[in-house]
XYZ file of C-alpha atoms in Angstrom:
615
model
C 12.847 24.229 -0.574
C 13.113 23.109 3.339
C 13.377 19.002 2.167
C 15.675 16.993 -0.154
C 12.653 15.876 -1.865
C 11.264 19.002 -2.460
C 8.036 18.197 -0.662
C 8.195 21.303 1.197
C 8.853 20.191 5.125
C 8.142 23.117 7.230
C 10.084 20.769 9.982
C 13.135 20.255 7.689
C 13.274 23.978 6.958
C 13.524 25.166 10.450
C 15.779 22.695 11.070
C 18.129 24.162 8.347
C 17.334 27.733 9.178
C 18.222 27.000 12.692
C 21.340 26.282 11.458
C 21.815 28.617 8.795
C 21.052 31.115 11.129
C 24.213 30.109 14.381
C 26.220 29.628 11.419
C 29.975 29.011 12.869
C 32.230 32.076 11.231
C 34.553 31.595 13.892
C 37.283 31.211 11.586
C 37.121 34.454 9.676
C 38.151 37.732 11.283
C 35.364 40.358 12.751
C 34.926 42.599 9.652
C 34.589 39.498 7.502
C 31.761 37.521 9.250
C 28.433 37.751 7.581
C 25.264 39.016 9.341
C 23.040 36.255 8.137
C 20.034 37.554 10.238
C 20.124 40.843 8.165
C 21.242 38.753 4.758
C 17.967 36.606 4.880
C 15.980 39.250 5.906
C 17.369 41.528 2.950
C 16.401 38.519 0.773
C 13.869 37.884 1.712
C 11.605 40.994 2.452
C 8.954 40.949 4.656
C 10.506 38.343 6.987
C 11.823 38.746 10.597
C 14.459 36.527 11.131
C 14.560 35.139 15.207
C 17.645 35.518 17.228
C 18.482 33.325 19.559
C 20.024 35.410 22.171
C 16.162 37.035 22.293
C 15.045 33.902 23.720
C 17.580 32.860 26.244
C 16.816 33.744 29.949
C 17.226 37.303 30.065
C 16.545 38.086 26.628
C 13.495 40.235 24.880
C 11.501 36.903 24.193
C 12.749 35.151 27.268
C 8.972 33.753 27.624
C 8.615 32.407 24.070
C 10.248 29.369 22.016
C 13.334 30.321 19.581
C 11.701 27.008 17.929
C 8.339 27.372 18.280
C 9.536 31.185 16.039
C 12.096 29.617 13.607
C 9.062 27.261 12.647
C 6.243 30.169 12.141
C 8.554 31.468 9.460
C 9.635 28.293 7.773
C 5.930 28.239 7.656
C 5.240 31.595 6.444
C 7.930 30.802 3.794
C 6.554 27.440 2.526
C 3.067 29.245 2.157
C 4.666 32.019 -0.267
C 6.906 29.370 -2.078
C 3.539 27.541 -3.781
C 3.116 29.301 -6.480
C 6.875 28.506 -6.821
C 6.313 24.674 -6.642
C 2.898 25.257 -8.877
C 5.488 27.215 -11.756
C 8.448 23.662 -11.349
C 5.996 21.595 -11.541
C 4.422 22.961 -14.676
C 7.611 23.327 -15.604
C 9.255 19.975 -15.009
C 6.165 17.391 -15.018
C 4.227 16.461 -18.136
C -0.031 16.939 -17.298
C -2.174 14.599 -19.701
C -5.234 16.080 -18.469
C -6.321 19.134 -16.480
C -8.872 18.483 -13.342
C -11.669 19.466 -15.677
C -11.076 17.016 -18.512
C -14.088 14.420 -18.232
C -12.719 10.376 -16.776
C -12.993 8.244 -19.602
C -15.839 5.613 -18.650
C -16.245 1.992 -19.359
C -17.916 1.417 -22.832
C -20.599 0.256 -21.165
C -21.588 3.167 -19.264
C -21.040 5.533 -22.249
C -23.481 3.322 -24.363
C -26.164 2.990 -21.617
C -26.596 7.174 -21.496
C -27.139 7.342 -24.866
C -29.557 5.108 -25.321
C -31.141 6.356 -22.681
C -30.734 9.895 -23.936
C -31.735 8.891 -27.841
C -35.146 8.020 -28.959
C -34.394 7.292 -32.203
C -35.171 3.294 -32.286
C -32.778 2.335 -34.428
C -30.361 3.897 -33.429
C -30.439 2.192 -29.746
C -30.866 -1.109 -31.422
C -27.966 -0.455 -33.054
C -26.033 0.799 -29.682
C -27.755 -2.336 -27.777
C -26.395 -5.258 -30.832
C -22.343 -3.529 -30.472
C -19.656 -5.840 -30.109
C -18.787 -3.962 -26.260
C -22.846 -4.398 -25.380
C -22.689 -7.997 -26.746
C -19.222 -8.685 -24.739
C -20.961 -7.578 -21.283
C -24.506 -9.413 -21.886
C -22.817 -12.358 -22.485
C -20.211 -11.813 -19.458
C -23.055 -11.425 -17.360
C -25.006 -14.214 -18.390
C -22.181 -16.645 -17.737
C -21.412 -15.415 -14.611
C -25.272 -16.157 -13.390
C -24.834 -18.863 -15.106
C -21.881 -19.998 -13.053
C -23.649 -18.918 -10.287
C -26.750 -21.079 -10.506
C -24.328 -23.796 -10.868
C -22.543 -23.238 -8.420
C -25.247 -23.737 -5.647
C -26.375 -26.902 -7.120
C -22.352 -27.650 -6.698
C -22.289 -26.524 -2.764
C -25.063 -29.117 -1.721
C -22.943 -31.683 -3.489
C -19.634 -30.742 -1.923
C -21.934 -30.346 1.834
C -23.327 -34.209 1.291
C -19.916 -35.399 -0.036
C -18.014 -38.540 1.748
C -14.643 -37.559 0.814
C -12.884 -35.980 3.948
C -10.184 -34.417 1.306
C -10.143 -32.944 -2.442
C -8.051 -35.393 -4.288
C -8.818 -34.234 -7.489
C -12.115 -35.776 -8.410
C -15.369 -33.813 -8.442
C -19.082 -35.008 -8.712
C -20.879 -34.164 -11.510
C -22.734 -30.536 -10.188
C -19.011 -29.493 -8.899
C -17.530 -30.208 -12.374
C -20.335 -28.764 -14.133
C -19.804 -24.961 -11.732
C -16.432 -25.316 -12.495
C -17.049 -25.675 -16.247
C -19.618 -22.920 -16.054
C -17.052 -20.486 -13.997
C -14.007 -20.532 -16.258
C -16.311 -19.918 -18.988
C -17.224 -16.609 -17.002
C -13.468 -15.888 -16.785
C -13.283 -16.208 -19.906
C -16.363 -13.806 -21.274
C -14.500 -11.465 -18.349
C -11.233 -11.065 -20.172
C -12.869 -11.139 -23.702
C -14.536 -7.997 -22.535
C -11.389 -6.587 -20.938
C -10.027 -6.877 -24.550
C -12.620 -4.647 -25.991
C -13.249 -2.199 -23.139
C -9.586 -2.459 -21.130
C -11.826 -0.399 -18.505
C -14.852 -2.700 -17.767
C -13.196 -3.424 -14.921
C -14.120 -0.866 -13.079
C -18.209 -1.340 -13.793
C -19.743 -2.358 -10.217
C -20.813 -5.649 -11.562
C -17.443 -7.097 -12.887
C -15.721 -5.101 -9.245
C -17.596 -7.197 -7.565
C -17.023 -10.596 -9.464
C -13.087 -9.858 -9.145
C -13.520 -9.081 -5.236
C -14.953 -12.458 -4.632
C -12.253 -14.130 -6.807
C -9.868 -12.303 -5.077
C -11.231 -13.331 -1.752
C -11.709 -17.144 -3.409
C -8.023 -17.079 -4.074
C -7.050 -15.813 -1.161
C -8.764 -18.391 0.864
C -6.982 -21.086 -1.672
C -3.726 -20.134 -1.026
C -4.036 -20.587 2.569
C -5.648 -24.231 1.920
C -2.991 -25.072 -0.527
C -0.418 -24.281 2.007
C -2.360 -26.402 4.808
C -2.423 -29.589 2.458
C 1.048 -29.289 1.318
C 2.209 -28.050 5.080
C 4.234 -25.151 3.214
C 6.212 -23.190 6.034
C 4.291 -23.378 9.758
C 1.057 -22.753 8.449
C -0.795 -25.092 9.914
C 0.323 -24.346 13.295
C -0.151 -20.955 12.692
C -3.866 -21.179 11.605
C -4.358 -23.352 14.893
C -3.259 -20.696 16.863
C -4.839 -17.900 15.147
C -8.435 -20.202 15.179
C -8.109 -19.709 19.290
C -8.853 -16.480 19.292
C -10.992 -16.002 16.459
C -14.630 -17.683 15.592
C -13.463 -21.114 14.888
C -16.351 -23.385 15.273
C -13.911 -26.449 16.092
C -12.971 -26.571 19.997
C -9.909 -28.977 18.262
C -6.092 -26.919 19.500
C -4.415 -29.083 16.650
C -7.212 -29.155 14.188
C -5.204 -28.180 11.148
C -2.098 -30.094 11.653
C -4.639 -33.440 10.963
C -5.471 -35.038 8.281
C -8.991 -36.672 9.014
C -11.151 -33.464 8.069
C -13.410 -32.928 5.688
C -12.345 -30.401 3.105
C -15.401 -28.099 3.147
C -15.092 -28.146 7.177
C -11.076 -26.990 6.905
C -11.991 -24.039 4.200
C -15.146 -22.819 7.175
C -11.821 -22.852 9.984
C -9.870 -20.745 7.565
C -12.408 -18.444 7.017
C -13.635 -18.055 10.223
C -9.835 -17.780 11.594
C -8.474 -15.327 9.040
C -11.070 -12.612 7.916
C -12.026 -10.219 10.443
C -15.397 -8.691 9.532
C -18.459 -10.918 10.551
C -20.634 -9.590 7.184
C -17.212 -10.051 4.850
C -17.403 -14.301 6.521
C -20.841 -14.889 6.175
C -20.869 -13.742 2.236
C -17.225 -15.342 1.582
C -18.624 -18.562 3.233
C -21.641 -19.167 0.772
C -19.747 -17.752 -2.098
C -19.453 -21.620 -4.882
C -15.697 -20.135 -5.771
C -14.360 -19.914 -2.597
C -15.966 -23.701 -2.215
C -15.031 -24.954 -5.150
C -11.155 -24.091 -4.473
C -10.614 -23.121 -8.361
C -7.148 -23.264 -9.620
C -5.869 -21.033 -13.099
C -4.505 -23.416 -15.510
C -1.400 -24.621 -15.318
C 1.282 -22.727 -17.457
C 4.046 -19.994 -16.909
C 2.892 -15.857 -17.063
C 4.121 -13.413 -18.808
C 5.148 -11.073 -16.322
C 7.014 -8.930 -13.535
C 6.722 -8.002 -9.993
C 8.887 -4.926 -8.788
C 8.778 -5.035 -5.025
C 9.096 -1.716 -3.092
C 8.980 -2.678 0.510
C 8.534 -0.532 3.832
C 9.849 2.524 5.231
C 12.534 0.331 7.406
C 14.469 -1.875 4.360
C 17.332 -3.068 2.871
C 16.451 -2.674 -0.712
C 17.662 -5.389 -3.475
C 19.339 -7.320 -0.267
C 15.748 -7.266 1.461
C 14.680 -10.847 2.626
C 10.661 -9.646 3.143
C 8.751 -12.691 1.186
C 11.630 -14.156 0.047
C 10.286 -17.860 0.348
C 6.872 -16.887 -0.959
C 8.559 -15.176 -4.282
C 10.791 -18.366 -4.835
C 7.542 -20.292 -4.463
C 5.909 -18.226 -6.992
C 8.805 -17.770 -9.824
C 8.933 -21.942 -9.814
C 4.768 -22.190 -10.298
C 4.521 -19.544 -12.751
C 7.842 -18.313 -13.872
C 7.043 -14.792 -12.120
C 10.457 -13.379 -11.619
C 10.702 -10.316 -8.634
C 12.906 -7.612 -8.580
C 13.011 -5.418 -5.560
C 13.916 -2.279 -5.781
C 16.903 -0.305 -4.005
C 14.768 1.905 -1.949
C 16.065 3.515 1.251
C 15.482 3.203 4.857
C 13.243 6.739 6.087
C 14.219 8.507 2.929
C 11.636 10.915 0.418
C 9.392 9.636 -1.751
C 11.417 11.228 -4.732
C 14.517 9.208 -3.519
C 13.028 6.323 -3.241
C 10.635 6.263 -6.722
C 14.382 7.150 -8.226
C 14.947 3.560 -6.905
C 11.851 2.143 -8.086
C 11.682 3.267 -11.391
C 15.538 2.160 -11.876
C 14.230 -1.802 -11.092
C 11.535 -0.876 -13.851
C 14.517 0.379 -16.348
C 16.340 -2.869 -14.933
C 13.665 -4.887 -15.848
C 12.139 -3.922 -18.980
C 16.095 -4.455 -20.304
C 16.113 -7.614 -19.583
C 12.928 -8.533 -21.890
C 10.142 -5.994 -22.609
C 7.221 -7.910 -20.001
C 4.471 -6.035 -18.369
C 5.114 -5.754 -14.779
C 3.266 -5.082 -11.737
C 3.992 -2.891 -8.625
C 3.761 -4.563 -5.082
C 3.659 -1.962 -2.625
C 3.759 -2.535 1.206
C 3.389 0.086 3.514
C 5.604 3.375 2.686
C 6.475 1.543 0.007
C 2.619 1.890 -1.635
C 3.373 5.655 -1.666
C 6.645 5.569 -3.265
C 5.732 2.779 -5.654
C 2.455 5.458 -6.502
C 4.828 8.291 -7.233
C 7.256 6.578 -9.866
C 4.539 5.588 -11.420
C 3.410 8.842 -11.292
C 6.951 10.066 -12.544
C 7.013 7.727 -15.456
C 3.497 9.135 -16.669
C 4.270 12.399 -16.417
C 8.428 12.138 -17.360
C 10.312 12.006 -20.601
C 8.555 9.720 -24.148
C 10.960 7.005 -23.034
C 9.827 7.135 -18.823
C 6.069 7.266 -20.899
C 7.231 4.303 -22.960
C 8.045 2.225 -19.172
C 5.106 2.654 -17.790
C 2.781 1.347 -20.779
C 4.184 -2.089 -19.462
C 2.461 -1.520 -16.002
C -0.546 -3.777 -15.943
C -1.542 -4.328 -12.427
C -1.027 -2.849 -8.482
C -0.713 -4.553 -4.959
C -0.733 -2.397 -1.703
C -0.053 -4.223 1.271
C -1.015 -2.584 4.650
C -0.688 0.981 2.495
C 0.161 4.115 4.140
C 0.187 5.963 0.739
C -2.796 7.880 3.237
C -0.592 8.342 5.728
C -0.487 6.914 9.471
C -2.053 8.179 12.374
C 1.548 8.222 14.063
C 2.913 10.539 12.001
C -0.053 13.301 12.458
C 0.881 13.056 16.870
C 4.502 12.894 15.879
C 3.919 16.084 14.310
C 2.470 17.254 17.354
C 4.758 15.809 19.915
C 8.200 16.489 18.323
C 7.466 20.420 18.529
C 6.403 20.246 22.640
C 9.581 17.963 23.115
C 11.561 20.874 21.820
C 9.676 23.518 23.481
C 9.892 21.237 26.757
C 14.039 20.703 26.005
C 14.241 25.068 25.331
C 12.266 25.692 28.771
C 14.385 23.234 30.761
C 18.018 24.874 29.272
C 16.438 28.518 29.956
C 16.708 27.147 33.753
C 19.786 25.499 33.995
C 21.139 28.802 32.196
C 22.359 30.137 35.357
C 24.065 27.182 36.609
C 26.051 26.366 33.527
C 28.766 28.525 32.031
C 28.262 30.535 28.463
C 30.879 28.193 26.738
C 28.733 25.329 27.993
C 25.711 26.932 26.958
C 27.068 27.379 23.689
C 28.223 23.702 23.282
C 25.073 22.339 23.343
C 23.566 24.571 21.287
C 25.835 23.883 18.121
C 25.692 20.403 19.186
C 21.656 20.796 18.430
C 22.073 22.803 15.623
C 24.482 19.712 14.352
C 22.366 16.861 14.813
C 19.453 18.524 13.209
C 21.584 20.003 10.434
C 23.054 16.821 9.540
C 22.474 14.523 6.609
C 20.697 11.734 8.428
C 18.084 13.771 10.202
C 17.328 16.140 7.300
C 16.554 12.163 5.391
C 14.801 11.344 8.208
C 12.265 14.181 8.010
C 12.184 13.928 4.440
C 10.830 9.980 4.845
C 8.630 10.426 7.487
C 7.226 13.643 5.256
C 5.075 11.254 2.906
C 3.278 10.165 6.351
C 2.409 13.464 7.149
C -0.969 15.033 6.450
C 0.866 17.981 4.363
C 2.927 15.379 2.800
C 0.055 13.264 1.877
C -1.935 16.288 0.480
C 1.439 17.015 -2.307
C 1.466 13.552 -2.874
C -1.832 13.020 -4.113
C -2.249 16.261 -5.310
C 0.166 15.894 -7.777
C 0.282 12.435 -8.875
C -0.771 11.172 -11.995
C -1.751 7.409 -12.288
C -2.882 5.181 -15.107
C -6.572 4.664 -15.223
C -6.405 1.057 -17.008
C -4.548 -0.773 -13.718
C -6.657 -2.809 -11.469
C -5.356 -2.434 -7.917
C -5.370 -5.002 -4.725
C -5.186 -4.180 -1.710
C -4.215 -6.542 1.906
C -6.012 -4.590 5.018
C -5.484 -6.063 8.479
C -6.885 -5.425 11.809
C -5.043 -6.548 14.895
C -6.609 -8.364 17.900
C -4.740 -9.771 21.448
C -4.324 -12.986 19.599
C -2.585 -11.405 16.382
C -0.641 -8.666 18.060
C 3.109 -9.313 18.259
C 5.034 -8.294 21.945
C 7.356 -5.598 19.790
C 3.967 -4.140 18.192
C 1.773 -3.814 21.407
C 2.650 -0.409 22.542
C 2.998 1.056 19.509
C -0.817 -0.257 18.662
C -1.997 1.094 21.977
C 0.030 4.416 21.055
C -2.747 4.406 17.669
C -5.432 3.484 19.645
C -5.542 6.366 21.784
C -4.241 8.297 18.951
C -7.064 7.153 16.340
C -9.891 6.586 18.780
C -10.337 4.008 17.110
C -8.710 -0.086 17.148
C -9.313 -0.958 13.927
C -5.960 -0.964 12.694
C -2.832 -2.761 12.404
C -0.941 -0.916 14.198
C 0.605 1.562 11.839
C -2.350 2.258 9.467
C -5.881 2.521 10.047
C -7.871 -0.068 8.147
C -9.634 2.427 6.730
C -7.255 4.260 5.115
C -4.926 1.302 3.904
C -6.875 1.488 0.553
C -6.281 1.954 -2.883
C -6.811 5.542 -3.610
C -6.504 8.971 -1.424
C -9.221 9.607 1.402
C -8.201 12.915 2.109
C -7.972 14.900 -0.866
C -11.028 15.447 -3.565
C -9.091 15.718 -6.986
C -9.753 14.141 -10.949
C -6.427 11.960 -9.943
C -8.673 10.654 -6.702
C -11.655 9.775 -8.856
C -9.133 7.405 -11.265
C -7.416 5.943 -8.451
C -11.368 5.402 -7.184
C -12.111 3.119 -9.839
C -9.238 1.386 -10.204
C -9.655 0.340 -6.654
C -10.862 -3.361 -6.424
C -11.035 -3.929 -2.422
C -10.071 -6.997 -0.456
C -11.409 -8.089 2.427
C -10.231 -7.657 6.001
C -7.657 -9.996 7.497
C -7.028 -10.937 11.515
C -3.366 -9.747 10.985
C -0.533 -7.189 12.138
C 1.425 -4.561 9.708
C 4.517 -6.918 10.118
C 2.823 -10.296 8.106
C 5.478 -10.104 5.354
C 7.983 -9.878 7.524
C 10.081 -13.066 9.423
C 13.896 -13.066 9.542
C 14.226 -9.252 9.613
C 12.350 -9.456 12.620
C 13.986 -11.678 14.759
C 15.955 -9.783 16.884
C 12.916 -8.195 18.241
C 10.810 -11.617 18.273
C 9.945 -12.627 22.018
C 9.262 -16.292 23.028
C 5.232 -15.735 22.959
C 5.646 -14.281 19.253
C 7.801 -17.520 18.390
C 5.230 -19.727 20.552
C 2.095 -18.193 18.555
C 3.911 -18.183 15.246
C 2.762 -14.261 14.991
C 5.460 -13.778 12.471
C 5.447 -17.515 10.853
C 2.243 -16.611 9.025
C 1.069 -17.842 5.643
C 3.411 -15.650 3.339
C 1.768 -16.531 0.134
C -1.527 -15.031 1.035
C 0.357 -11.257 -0.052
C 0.983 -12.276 -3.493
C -0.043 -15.487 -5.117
C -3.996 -14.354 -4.963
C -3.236 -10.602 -6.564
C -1.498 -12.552 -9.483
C -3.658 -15.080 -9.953
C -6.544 -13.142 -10.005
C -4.921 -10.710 -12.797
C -4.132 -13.831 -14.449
C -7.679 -15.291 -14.222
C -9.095 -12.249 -16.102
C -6.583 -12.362 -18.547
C -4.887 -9.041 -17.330
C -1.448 -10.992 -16.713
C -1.250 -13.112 -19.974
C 0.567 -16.896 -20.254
C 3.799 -17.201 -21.767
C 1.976 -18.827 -24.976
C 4.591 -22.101 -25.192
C 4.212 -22.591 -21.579
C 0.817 -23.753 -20.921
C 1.011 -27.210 -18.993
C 4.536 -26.790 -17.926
C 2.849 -25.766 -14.282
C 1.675 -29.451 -14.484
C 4.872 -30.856 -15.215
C 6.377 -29.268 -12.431
């Protein structure tokens, strides 16, 4: 009802009312023209179906908007037809749980309650010597450990002579090392008895700082192997952030010390003050920790923006190559449409899923950026709660990446929602005056020629697409969507500043600023709500998103980072001077995989270790 999605648009209902309603029956004869104020009001009893003629100078309602009515009753309509979508939903959609079903919990928290709930001795020293409670002592021990280690490693790397990493380490930096991947590897031991220890606080935030370790890596590998016009890019960015080095070419040359390059790329990239002092003393950011060589076992289907080509996309393009010749990580992006529904475009994804899992049965992951967060969210959501075989595809889903999400919804869309409405009240007042001047035929033309453009195909997919970044549309989203509780998910936040801000973005940003109250944003989503789960809606779903939700900290960056050829035509001479869109592309992706990889989440391919090396 009122979308092609089903979503429930009061926006695309009136539109179709509108023209349901002014109907053209010129072509039948008087007696055989239908009355469809009186049909849909015989239909649908209760209602009081506008007429236009009421609202044109002259008429009863002369005053009042013919819009501004349509809409109350598409409204009024919507509101009756829940308990119809409730009833196809029930009807059509598979529920594994019910909102009072209790969240399963990580061993670990299970075990702790009832020991502390049992005072039967034995029985708790039989609780405290289990293979889970063994797994997470000894995952915590080698992460202090590591820790410890790791400090003793930082003065070494400080005092250092080397001005770059070639490979060899001093004895303290070798010995963190050593004392870290044993930590990884007590991490994924315990993954493999509790696949949701994950999501205990102390292992979220061990993750987080490997994430944030990673992500600072990939940027330094791509300085020291001058991949793209990173270095250049970084330079630029460093003017405007906190860089502590006065120096306008400071990472296009080669004399630094290695520690003093990582501070510049912190200080340049991450946005919060608090998230760069902690990421700055943290040993695995320092110690610039690579996964073992080898090839993984695994998938990426891409689901890009609300503007995109689909499977002929170019977004990442270099950084996906990059990553498919390290680690044998093959991407397949799926068809998805440009402004189209959430249920159109999860169609798409979940056809690159069937595409995929054809091919060879690997788990994959979903990379999400922007829109495409939300649509990548609902076929997952569709395969959980589809047919045993959609079931069956979506066991293979092992990991999530949202990039600059708006699976919350943007700011833009909520004043859209508002403007849109007055622009139409505005256009109705403006005709009701010219009324006199013009002649009825006239009149008439441009009414059907309204009715037309809003009736047609490409507006009515229009309002279904920009539905999902609509509070309402946000609210059926989450409130039905079910998502596996054993998926770690990523997320890429960014907060623009002058120095980050692209020409073609700056008065759409201002536009949010003034919208939002607010600049932290990145111009289409506020960096608050570009997260991993829902912010606006209190459901079970909500809580399992919750703690699935690993974090990542805030970047100095716009919404349009992935993006670089399909944005060309809009690129301006400053934007190609401060390499706004030439940014490090590798930063979206290589970090989420690595760091699924490191905690044994993404396996190897078992015949492939050392074949990275080769390479």
């Amino acid at each position: 009802i009122g979308t092609p999605g089903g979503d429930g648009s009061p926006r695309s209902l009136a539109s179709a009312l509108m023209a349901l309603l002014e109907l053209d029956q010129s072509s039948f004869i008087p007696e055989n023209q239908l009355n469809m104020h009186s049909l849909l009001e015989k239909w649908l009893q209760g209602y009081k179906m506008p007429r236009r003629e009421d609202y044109l100078a002259g008429g009863r309602w002369a005053r009042q908007s013919y819009y501004d009515a349509i809409f109350l009753v598409a409204e009024q309509i919507l509101a009756d037809a829940e308990v119809y979508f409730a009833l196809k939903n029930h009807i059509q959609h598979v529920r594994h749980s019910t909102e009072s079903d209790d969240i399963p919990q990580p061993k670990e928290l299970q075990i702790s309650r009832i020991i502390e709930s049992n005072n039967d001795q034995g029985v708790t020293a039989e609780y405290k010597e289990s293979k889970v409670m063994k797994a997470v002592g000894l995952a915590k021990q080698r992460i202090l450990e590591a820790d410890e280690a790791g400090q003793e490693a930082i003065k070494e790397l400080r005092e250092g002579e080397s001005t770059k990493w070639k490979g060899e380490r001093g004895k303290a930096c070798q010995r963190a090392i050593e004392f870290y991947f044993k930590a990884f590897d007590a991490c994924s031991k315990l993954l493999d008895v509790d696949k949701l220890a994950f999501q205990l606080d102390w292992f979220k935030d061990f993750w987080r700082r490997n994430y944030d370790a990673l992500m600072v890596k990939s940027l330094y590998d791509n300085v020291d192997s001058n991949i793209d016009h990173v270095r250049e890019w970084l330079d630029l960015l460093k003017k405007g952030g906190e860089g502590l080095s006065s120096d306008p070419q400071y990472f296009q040359k080669s004399d630094k010390h290695e520690q003093d390059i990582l501070d510049e790329i912190i200080n340049a990239i991450f946005f919060d003050e608090k998230e760069r002092t902690f990421i700055q003393a943290d040993p695995l950011v320092r110690l610039l920790i690579s996964n073992p060589p080898g090839l993984y076992d695994f998938t990426i289907i891409s689901a890009m923006g609300v503007i995109t080509e689909g499977e002929k996309g170019e977004e990442l393009a270099a950084a996906f190559e990059r990553l498919k010749e390290k680690r044998g990580v093959e991407v397949i992006r799926a068809n998805t449409g440009t402004a189209r529904s959430l249920e159109y475009n999860a169609g798409k994804i979940e056809e690159a899923i069937q595409l995929a899992l054809s091919k060879e049965k690997k788990p994959y992951g979903l990379l999400g950026y922007s829109q495409g967060c939300a649509n990548s969210l609902t076929a997952e959501s569709m395969l959980i709660s589809g047919t045993p075989l959609q079931q069956e595809y979506s066991k293979y889903l092992v990991c999530r990446q949202l990039l600059f999400s708006a699976a919350n919804g943007s700011m833009h869309g909520v004043a859209l929602n508002i403007k849109i409405p007055k622009l139409i009240v505005m256009c109705e007042e403006a005709f009701k005056y010219h009324q006199g001047y013009f002649s009825r035929a006239c009149i008439r033309f441009v009414l059907e020629a309204l009715n037309d453009m809003m009736d047609s195909s490409a507006f009515q997919k229009f309002l279904g697409g920009a539905q999902s970044l609509l509070p309402e549309g946000c609210c059926t989203f989450w409130r039905e969507a079910q998502n596996k509780i054993d998926v770690p998910t990523c997320v890429l936040r960014g907060v623009l500043e002058h120095h980050t801000t692209p020409e073609s973005l700056e008065m759409v940003s201002h536009l949010l600023t003034k919208q939002s109250g607010s600049e932290l944003h990145d111009s289409q989503v506020h960096v608050y709500d570009a997260v991993g789960h829902p912010k606006y809606l209190k459901n079970r779903n909500r809580d399992v998103m919750l703690s699935c939700d690993m974090g990542g900290s805030i970047q100095r960056t716009h919404h349009w980072s992935p993006l670089e050829e399909e944005v060309e035509y809009v690129s301006t001479t400053k934007d190609k001077t401060n390499f706004v869109f030439h940014c490090a592309k590798d930063r979206h992706i290589f970090p989420w995989v690595d760091v699924n990889a490191r905690f044994g989440v993404i396996k190897y391919v078992s015949d492939s270790i050392g074949e990275g090396e080769k390479k």
